[in-house]
Amino acid sequence: FHNAELLFQEAIKEDPKFRLAHSYLANVYISLIMLWGDLPPSTGARKAMSVLSNVLQNDTLYIDFATLGIMEFNANKNYSKADHYFKRAIALNPGDELTYYFYANLLCILGRTDEALEQLDKAKTINPVNTWELTTRGEVYYASGRYNESIKVFEEAIQVFPNVTALYDALGRAYVFFFFYPDAISTLTEGLTHSTIRP
């Protein structure tokens, strides 16, 4: 992401009218908040808006709405605005699977788990096997009290994506709910030992 930041900054410097470079640079800052935790939410949101403010007055692309949705969701905690932006992003580009994952996360936080699963089903038609879809689906099942289904999803996901740290963390947490402490400990230990990738 940091290399992407430098490249997009250079692209904008070379051609300030390169519209997508602004959108992608703003998206980098938001990703550094949500995906990696490399930026504090307030800092990432400020950086993203400083980039987007130069171009939003002329038009708004689907990726801008997705970025704004993530920013309102994670940085500003304005869930109604985030809901609006995600819907606009999906309406403009229903083929972008990532937006469905982020929107499903928001809906899960709001307790609208059935709607969250609907978004994940849409994403699955675009990409049938994806770590984001499996991770989010397992989390939605967990949040809605469907713990057995949550465990099943996480166990299957680890078989497909054995290097994703978040899956071990989530499965360990689900085991703890059922007091399966030995399983939880072995799962978390395995995650620390073998996993190398965050989703």
Tab-separated table of N, CA and C in Angstrom, residues 51-183:
chain	number	residue	atom	x	y	z
A	51	VAL	N	-7.528	14.506	-0.743
A	51	VAL	CA	-7.355	14.102	-2.136
A	51	VAL	C	-8.676	14.218	-2.901
A	52	LEU	N	-9.750	13.704	-2.309
A	52	LEU	CA	-11.032	13.684	-3.006
A	52	LEU	C	-11.645	15.073	-3.170
A	53	SER	N	-11.366	15.963	-2.246
A	53	SER	CA	-11.973	17.297	-2.317
A	53	SER	C	-11.615	18.024	-3.612
A	54	ASN	N	-10.506	17.612	-4.234
A	54	ASN	CA	-10.084	18.254	-5.480
A	54	ASN	C	-10.901	17.809	-6.680
A	55	VAL	N	-11.589	16.671	-6.553
A	55	VAL	CA	-12.260	16.108	-7.729
A	55	VAL	C	-13.752	15.879	-7.541
A	56	LEU	N	-14.235	15.767	-6.301
A	56	LEU	CA	-15.644	15.459	-6.081
A	56	LEU	C	-16.575	16.552	-6.578
A	57	GLN	N	-16.076	17.771	-6.656
A	57	GLN	CA	-16.935	18.863	-7.110
A	57	GLN	C	-17.305	18.725	-8.588
A	58	ASN	N	-16.509	17.936	-9.310
A	58	ASN	CA	-16.778	17.754	-10.743
A	58	ASN	C	-17.624	16.518	-11.024
A	59	ASP	N	-17.306	15.414	-10.368
A	59	ASP	CA	-18.076	14.184	-10.525
A	59	ASP	C	-17.726	13.238	-9.389
A	60	THR	N	-18.493	12.152	-9.293
A	60	THR	CA	-18.234	11.142	-8.273
A	60	THR	C	-18.315	9.768	-8.925
A	61	LEU	N	-17.220	9.012	-8.853
A	61	LEU	CA	-17.170	7.675	-9.411
A	61	LEU	C	-17.606	6.659	-8.362
A	62	TYR	N	-17.892	5.445	-8.809
A	62	TYR	CA	-18.345	4.422	-7.859
A	62	TYR	C	-17.302	4.174	-6.783
A	63	ILE	N	-16.020	4.193	-7.164
A	63	ILE	CA	-14.967	3.933	-6.174
A	63	ILE	C	-14.925	5.037	-5.123
A	64	ASP	N	-15.297	6.261	-5.512
A	64	ASP	CA	-15.344	7.355	-4.534
A	64	ASP	C	-16.442	7.104	-3.507
A	65	PHE	N	-17.610	6.642	-3.979
A	65	PHE	CA	-18.695	6.341	-3.051
A	65	PHE	C	-18.297	5.206	-2.104
A	66	ALA	N	-17.602	4.189	-2.643
A	66	ALA	CA	-17.145	3.089	-1.791
A	66	ALA	C	-16.155	3.595	-0.749
A	67	THR	N	-15.230	4.456	-1.172
A	67	THR	CA	-14.244	5.018	-0.251
A	67	THR	C	-14.915	5.866	0.816
A	68	LEU	N	-15.869	6.683	0.400
A	68	LEU	CA	-16.600	7.513	1.355
A	68	LEU	C	-17.383	6.647	2.341
A	69	GLY	N	-17.940	5.542	1.838
A	69	GLY	CA	-18.671	4.633	2.711
A	69	GLY	C	-17.773	4.031	3.775
A	70	ILE	N	-16.585	3.579	3.355
A	70	ILE	CA	-15.639	2.995	4.309
A	70	ILE	C	-15.187	4.051	5.317
A	71	MET	N	-14.962	5.273	4.835
A	71	MET	CA	-14.516	6.353	5.710
A	71	MET	C	-15.577	6.681	6.760
A	72	GLU	N	-16.835	6.796	6.333
A	72	GLU	CA	-17.903	7.098	7.283
A	72	GLU	C	-18.117	5.937	8.257
A	73	PHE	N	-17.937	4.719	7.778
A	73	PHE	CA	-18.122	3.534	8.604
A	73	PHE	C	-17.013	3.414	9.643
A	74	ASN	N	-15.763	3.431	9.204
A	74	ASN	CA	-14.649	3.129	10.096
A	74	ASN	C	-14.081	4.335	10.825
A	75	ALA	N	-14.026	5.472	10.139
A	75	ALA	CA	-13.382	6.640	10.739
A	75	ALA	C	-14.369	7.532	11.481
A	76	ASN	N	-15.502	7.813	10.847
A	76	ASN	CA	-16.442	8.783	11.419
A	76	ASN	C	-17.588	8.149	12.197
A	77	LYS	N	-17.773	6.832	12.035
A	77	LYS	CA	-18.853	6.109	12.720
A	77	LYS	C	-20.230	6.694	12.391
A	78	ASN	N	-20.348	7.244	11.192
A	78	ASN	CA	-21.640	7.761	10.724
A	78	ASN	C	-22.263	6.681	9.845
A	79	TYR	N	-22.990	5.781	10.474
A	79	TYR	CA	-23.452	4.585	9.778
A	79	TYR	C	-24.535	4.869	8.746
A	80	SER	N	-25.360	5.883	8.975
A	80	SER	CA	-26.396	6.204	7.992
A	80	SER	C	-25.767	6.738	6.708
A	81	LYS	N	-24.746	7.581	6.840
A	81	LYS	CA	-24.045	8.069	5.652
A	81	LYS	C	-23.331	6.926	4.942
A	82	ALA	N	-22.699	6.054	5.724
A	82	ALA	CA	-21.995	4.915	5.139
A	82	ALA	C	-22.963	4.043	4.351
A	83	ASP	N	-24.141	3.795	4.907
A	83	ASP	CA	-25.165	3.002	4.231
A	83	ASP	C	-25.520	3.633	2.891
A	84	HIS	N	-25.718	4.926	2.884
A	84	HIS	CA	-26.059	5.656	1.656
A	84	HIS	C	-24.949	5.526	0.614
A	85	TYR	N	-23.719	5.717	1.025
A	85	TYR	CA	-22.601	5.678	0.083
A	85	TYR	C	-22.394	4.280	-0.491
A	86	PHE	N	-22.514	3.254	0.341
A	86	PHE	CA	-22.350	1.897	-0.167
A	86	PHE	C	-23.437	1.554	-1.191
A	87	LYS	N	-24.653	1.971	-0.920
A	87	LYS	CA	-25.740	1.715	-1.869
A	87	LYS	C	-25.478	2.418	-3.197
A	88	ARG	N	-24.967	3.645	-3.150
A	88	ARG	CA	-24.654	4.388	-4.371
A	88	ARG	C	-23.524	3.696	-5.132
A	89	ALA	N	-22.507	3.225	-4.417
A	89	ALA	CA	-21.386	2.540	-5.062
A	89	ALA	C	-21.861	1.277	-5.778
A	90	ILE	N	-22.724	0.503	-5.103
A	90	ILE	CA	-23.231	-0.739	-5.693
A	90	ILE	C	-24.121	-0.451	-6.887
A	91	ALA	N	-24.928	0.599	-6.789
A	91	ALA	CA	-25.804	0.954	-7.913
A	91	ALA	C	-24.989	1.326	-9.143
A	92	LEU	N	-23.872	2.005	-8.933
A	92	LEU	CA	-23.033	2.431	-10.051
A	92	LEU	C	-22.174	1.299	-10.606
A	93	ASN	N	-21.796	0.365	-9.740
A	93	ASN	CA	-20.969	-0.758	-10.196
A	93	ASN	C	-21.319	-2.017	-9.404
A	94	PRO	N	-22.380	-2.720	-9.820
A	94	PRO	CA	-22.797	-3.924	-9.089
A	94	PRO	C	-21.828	-5.087	-9.239
A	95	GLY	N	-20.798	-4.923	-10.048
A	95	GLY	CA	-19.830	-5.991	-10.244
A	95	GLY	C	-18.607	-5.890	-9.361
A	96	ASP	N	-18.577	-4.913	-8.442
A	96	ASP	CA	-17.421	-4.760	-7.552
A	96	ASP	C	-17.671	-5.528	-6.262
A	97	GLU	N	-17.047	-6.682	-6.141
A	97	GLU	CA	-17.334	-7.557	-5.001
A	97	GLU	C	-16.899	-6.969	-3.665
A	98	LEU	N	-15.811	-6.190	-3.656
A	98	LEU	CA	-15.322	-5.658	-2.380
A	98	LEU	C	-16.348	-4.774	-1.687
A	99	THR	N	-17.096	-4.012	-2.467
A	99	THR	CA	-18.098	-3.134	-1.867
A	99	THR	C	-19.149	-3.939	-1.118
A	100	TYR	N	-19.512	-5.093	-1.660
A	100	TYR	CA	-20.473	-5.951	-0.975
A	100	TYR	C	-19.933	-6.413	0.381
A	101	TYR	N	-18.640	-6.748	0.443
A	101	TYR	CA	-18.057	-7.199	1.707
A	101	TYR	C	-18.091	-6.081	2.746
A	102	PHE	N	-17.688	-4.885	2.337
A	102	PHE	CA	-17.673	-3.765	3.275
A	102	PHE	C	-19.092	-3.422	3.733
A	103	TYR	N	-20.029	-3.461	2.786
A	103	TYR	CA	-21.412	-3.151	3.141
A	103	TYR	C	-21.971	-4.212	4.082
A	104	ALA	N	-21.621	-5.475	3.845
A	104	ALA	CA	-22.078	-6.553	4.727
A	104	ALA	C	-21.550	-6.356	6.140
A	105	ASN	N	-20.302	-5.898	6.259
A	105	ASN	CA	-19.742	-5.612	7.576
A	105	ASN	C	-20.546	-4.532	8.297
A	106	LEU	N	-20.892	-3.487	7.561
A	106	LEU	CA	-21.693	-2.415	8.152
A	106	LEU	C	-23.048	-2.943	8.611
A	107	LEU	N	-23.725	-3.695	7.744
A	107	LEU	CA	-25.037	-4.229	8.077
A	107	LEU	C	-24.963	-5.156	9.298
A	108	CYS	N	-23.873	-5.897	9.411
A	108	CYS	CA	-23.685	-6.775	10.564
A	108	CYS	C	-23.567	-5.952	11.843
A	109	ILE	N	-22.800	-4.883	11.789
A	109	ILE	CA	-22.640	-3.996	12.948
A	109	ILE	C	-23.993	-3.426	13.368
A	110	LEU	N	-24.843	-3.144	12.378
A	110	LEU	CA	-26.155	-2.564	12.652
A	110	LEU	C	-27.184	-3.613	13.067
A	111	GLY	N	-26.775	-4.873	13.102
A	111	GLY	CA	-27.691	-5.939	13.492
A	111	GLY	C	-28.586	-6.413	12.370
A	112	ARG	N	-28.332	-5.962	11.158
A	112	ARG	CA	-29.148	-6.345	9.997
A	112	ARG	C	-28.473	-7.527	9.302
A	113	THR	N	-28.389	-8.654	10.042
A	113	THR	CA	-27.585	-9.776	9.579
A	113	THR	C	-28.171	-10.477	8.351
A	114	ASP	N	-29.486	-10.521	8.240
A	114	ASP	CA	-30.090	-11.137	7.056
A	114	ASP	C	-29.718	-10.350	5.797
A	115	GLU	N	-29.740	-9.022	5.903
A	115	GLU	CA	-29.345	-8.186	4.766
A	115	GLU	C	-27.857	-8.346	4.469
A	116	ALA	N	-27.066	-8.512	5.515
A	116	ALA	CA	-25.629	-8.720	5.322
A	116	ALA	C	-25.377	-9.995	4.521
A	117	LEU	N	-26.098	-11.054	4.853
A	117	LEU	CA	-25.932	-12.312	4.130
A	117	LEU	C	-26.378	-12.178	2.677
A	118	GLU	N	-27.385	-11.358	2.423
A	118	GLU	CA	-27.813	-11.108	1.046
A	118	GLU	C	-26.696	-10.453	0.243
A	119	GLN	N	-25.991	-9.510	0.859
A	119	GLN	CA	-24.877	-8.853	0.172
A	119	GLN	C	-23.758	-9.855	-0.111
A	120	LEU	N	-23.501	-10.732	0.831
A	120	LEU	CA	-22.460	-11.732	0.636
A	120	LEU	C	-22.837	-12.728	-0.450
A	121	ASP	N	-24.122	-13.056	-0.551
A	121	ASP	CA	-24.581	-13.942	-1.619
A	121	ASP	C	-24.348	-13.300	-2.985
A	122	LYS	N	-24.569	-11.997	-3.063
A	122	LYS	CA	-24.316	-11.278	-4.321
A	122	LYS	C	-22.835	-11.303	-4.663
A	123	ALA	N	-22.002	-11.087	-3.655
A	123	ALA	CA	-20.553	-11.119	-3.887
A	123	ALA	C	-20.106	-12.501	-4.350
A	124	LYS	N	-20.732	-13.527	-3.794
A	124	LYS	CA	-20.335	-14.902	-4.131
A	124	LYS	C	-20.653	-15.238	-5.583
A	125	THR	N	-21.659	-14.598	-6.150
A	125	THR	CA	-21.948	-14.847	-7.573
A	125	THR	C	-20.858	-14.263	-8.463
A	126	ILE	N	-20.135	-13.272	-7.950
A	126	ILE	CA	-19.045	-12.660	-8.709
A	126	ILE	C	-17.756	-13.459	-8.533
A	127	ASN	N	-17.482	-13.857	-7.290
A	127	ASN	CA	-16.272	-14.627	-6.976
A	127	ASN	C	-16.661	-15.722	-5.993
A	128	PRO	N	-16.856	-16.953	-6.467
A	128	PRO	CA	-17.392	-18.018	-5.616
A	128	PRO	C	-16.527	-18.388	-4.418
A	129	VAL	N	-15.203	-18.248	-4.533
A	129	VAL	CA	-14.318	-18.638	-3.434
A	129	VAL	C	-13.391	-17.476	-3.123
A	130	ASN	N	-13.665	-16.784	-2.021
A	130	ASN	CA	-12.883	-15.609	-1.667
A	130	ASN	C	-12.762	-15.517	-0.152
A	131	THR	N	-11.572	-15.219	0.328
A	131	THR	CA	-11.356	-15.152	1.776
A	131	THR	C	-12.192	-14.074	2.446
A	132	TRP	N	-12.439	-12.952	1.740
A	132	TRP	CA	-13.270	-11.885	2.311
A	132	TRP	C	-14.687	-12.385	2.538
A	133	GLU	N	-15.233	-13.090	1.546
A	133	GLU	CA	-16.611	-13.567	1.654
A	133	GLU	C	-16.746	-14.564	2.791
A	134	LEU	N	-15.804	-15.504	2.885
A	134	LEU	CA	-15.869	-16.526	3.926
A	134	LEU	C	-15.684	-15.923	5.314
A	135	THR	N	-14.696	-15.030	5.441
A	135	THR	CA	-14.450	-14.402	6.742
A	135	THR	C	-15.660	-13.606	7.206
A	136	THR	N	-16.197	-12.802	6.305
A	136	THR	CA	-17.341	-11.960	6.669
A	136	THR	C	-18.581	-12.800	6.953
A	137	ARG	N	-18.781	-13.837	6.153
A	137	ARG	CA	-19.943	-14.706	6.385
A	137	ARG	C	-19.861	-15.369	7.754
A	138	GLY	N	-18.686	-15.862	8.100
A	138	GLY	CA	-18.525	-16.469	9.413
A	138	GLY	C	-18.793	-15.481	10.535
A	139	GLU	N	-18.327	-14.245	10.358
A	139	GLU	CA	-18.555	-13.213	11.368
A	139	GLU	C	-20.046	-12.865	11.479
A	140	VAL	N	-20.738	-12.832	10.346
A	140	VAL	CA	-22.170	-12.530	10.371
A	140	VAL	C	-22.933	-13.649	11.081
A	141	TYR	N	-22.584	-14.893	10.778
A	141	TYR	CA	-23.217	-16.012	11.482
A	141	TYR	C	-22.981	-15.905	12.989
A	142	TYR	N	-21.750	-15.571	13.366
A	142	TYR	CA	-21.414	-15.452	14.788
A	142	TYR	C	-22.241	-14.345	15.437
A	143	ALA	N	-22.322	-13.195	14.753
A	143	ALA	CA	-23.052	-12.048	15.311
A	143	ALA	C	-24.542	-12.331	15.451
A	144	SER	N	-25.062	-13.202	14.599
A	144	SER	CA	-26.496	-13.503	14.646
A	144	SER	C	-26.811	-14.711	15.519
A	145	GLY	N	-25.789	-15.235	16.223
A	145	GLY	CA	-26.021	-16.348	17.135
A	145	GLY	C	-26.010	-17.710	16.472
A	146	ARG	N	-25.618	-17.771	15.217
A	146	ARG	CA	-25.570	-19.049	14.489
A	146	ARG	C	-24.139	-19.603	14.605
A	147	TYR	N	-23.780	-19.984	15.830
A	147	TYR	CA	-22.395	-20.293	16.150
A	147	TYR	C	-21.897	-21.561	15.459
A	148	ASN	N	-22.744	-22.580	15.376
A	148	ASN	CA	-22.320	-23.808	14.698
A	148	ASN	C	-22.003	-23.548	13.230
A	149	GLU	N	-22.850	-22.745	12.587
A	149	GLU	CA	-22.600	-22.404	11.181
A	149	GLU	C	-21.335	-21.566	11.045
A	150	SER	N	-21.109	-20.714	12.041
A	150	SER	CA	-19.912	-19.891	12.035
A	150	SER	C	-18.661	-20.769	12.089
A	151	ILE	N	-18.664	-21.733	12.994
A	151	ILE	CA	-17.520	-22.632	13.117
A	151	ILE	C	-17.301	-23.405	11.823
A	152	LYS	N	-18.364	-23.881	11.227
A	152	LYS	CA	-18.253	-24.653	9.990
A	152	LYS	C	-17.627	-23.820	8.879
A	153	VAL	N	-18.069	-22.569	8.755
A	153	VAL	CA	-17.532	-21.696	7.709
A	153	VAL	C	-16.053	-21.437	7.943
A	154	PHE	N	-15.680	-21.119	9.183
A	154	PHE	CA	-14.277	-20.815	9.474
A	154	PHE	C	-13.383	-22.040	9.276
A	155	GLU	N	-13.880	-23.216	9.678
A	155	GLU	CA	-13.091	-24.437	9.491
A	155	GLU	C	-12.863	-24.710	8.006
A	156	GLU	N	-13.918	-24.549	7.207
A	156	GLU	CA	-13.785	-24.766	5.769
A	156	GLU	C	-12.881	-23.714	5.138
A	157	ALA	N	-12.997	-22.476	5.614
A	157	ALA	CA	-12.191	-21.392	5.064
A	157	ALA	C	-10.704	-21.629	5.299
A	158	ILE	N	-10.364	-22.137	6.483
A	158	ILE	CA	-8.957	-22.396	6.798
A	158	ILE	C	-8.388	-23.479	5.884
A	159	GLN	N	-9.229	-24.433	5.502
A	159	GLN	CA	-8.764	-25.460	4.572
A	159	GLN	C	-8.397	-24.859	3.223
A	160	VAL	N	-9.139	-23.850	2.813
A	160	VAL	CA	-8.898	-23.221	1.516
A	160	VAL	C	-7.813	-22.152	1.605
A	161	PHE	N	-7.833	-21.387	2.714
A	161	PHE	CA	-6.885	-20.278	2.904
A	161	PHE	C	-6.129	-20.470	4.223
A	162	PRO	N	-5.185	-21.397	4.274
A	162	PRO	CA	-4.511	-21.725	5.541
A	162	PRO	C	-3.567	-20.642	6.051
A	163	ASN	N	-3.304	-19.604	5.272
A	163	ASN	CA	-2.346	-18.579	5.697
A	163	ASN	C	-2.998	-17.271	6.151
A	164	VAL	N	-4.313	-17.265	6.305
A	164	VAL	CA	-5.010	-16.035	6.678
A	164	VAL	C	-5.217	-15.986	8.190
A	165	THR	N	-4.516	-15.077	8.829
A	165	THR	CA	-4.518	-14.989	10.291
A	165	THR	C	-5.914	-14.803	10.872
A	166	ALA	N	-6.707	-13.929	10.270
A	166	ALA	CA	-8.021	-13.587	10.820
A	166	ALA	C	-8.938	-14.800	10.942
A	167	LEU	N	-8.777	-15.776	10.077
A	167	LEU	CA	-9.631	-16.956	10.139
A	167	LEU	C	-9.363	-17.763	11.403
A	168	TYR	N	-8.100	-17.900	11.780
A	168	TYR	CA	-7.754	-18.618	13.011
A	168	TYR	C	-8.273	-17.864	14.237
A	169	ASP	N	-8.127	-16.537	14.204
A	169	ASP	CA	-8.622	-15.723	15.319
A	169	ASP	C	-10.123	-15.905	15.495
A	170	ALA	N	-10.850	-15.847	14.370
A	170	ALA	CA	-12.310	-15.943	14.424
A	170	ALA	C	-12.761	-17.332	14.861
A	171	LEU	N	-12.110	-18.373	14.333
A	171	LEU	CA	-12.478	-19.736	14.716
A	171	LEU	C	-12.173	-19.980	16.191
A	172	GLY	N	-11.047	-19.482	16.661
A	172	GLY	CA	-10.714	-19.629	18.079
A	172	GLY	C	-11.756	-18.989	18.965
A	173	ARG	N	-12.231	-17.809	18.558
A	173	ARG	CA	-13.263	-17.105	19.338
A	173	ARG	C	-14.561	-17.906	19.357
A	174	ALA	N	-14.897	-18.509	18.209
A	174	ALA	CA	-16.126	-19.306	18.143
A	174	ALA	C	-16.015	-20.545	19.028
A	175	TYR	N	-14.844	-21.159	19.054
A	175	TYR	CA	-14.647	-22.318	19.938
A	175	TYR	C	-14.818	-21.921	21.408
A	176	VAL	N	-14.319	-20.762	21.774
A	176	VAL	CA	-14.425	-20.299	23.156
A	176	VAL	C	-15.882	-20.191	23.577
A	177	PHE	N	-16.741	-19.755	22.667
A	177	PHE	CA	-18.167	-19.620	23.006
A	177	PHE	C	-18.739	-20.944	23.483
A	178	PHE	N	-18.278	-22.058	22.886
A	178	PHE	CA	-18.780	-23.375	23.277
A	178	PHE	C	-17.914	-24.026	24.356
A	179	PHE	N	-16.991	-23.251	24.936
A	179	PHE	CA	-16.081	-23.748	25.966
A	179	PHE	C	-15.161	-24.848	25.439
A	180	PHE	N	-14.915	-24.828	24.118
A	180	PHE	CA	-13.969	-25.774	23.527
A	180	PHE	C	-12.558	-25.187	23.664
A	181	TYR	N	-12.108	-25.074	24.898
A	181	TYR	CA	-10.856	-24.360	25.134
A	181	TYR	C	-9.633	-25.024	24.498
A	182	PRO	N	-9.494	-26.355	24.565
A	182	PRO	CA	-8.328	-26.968	23.899
A	182	PRO	C	-8.312	-26.692	22.394
A	183	ASP	N	-9.502	-26.760	21.758
A	183	ASP	CA	-9.582	-26.474	20.323
A	183	ASP	C	-9.233	-25.012	20.048
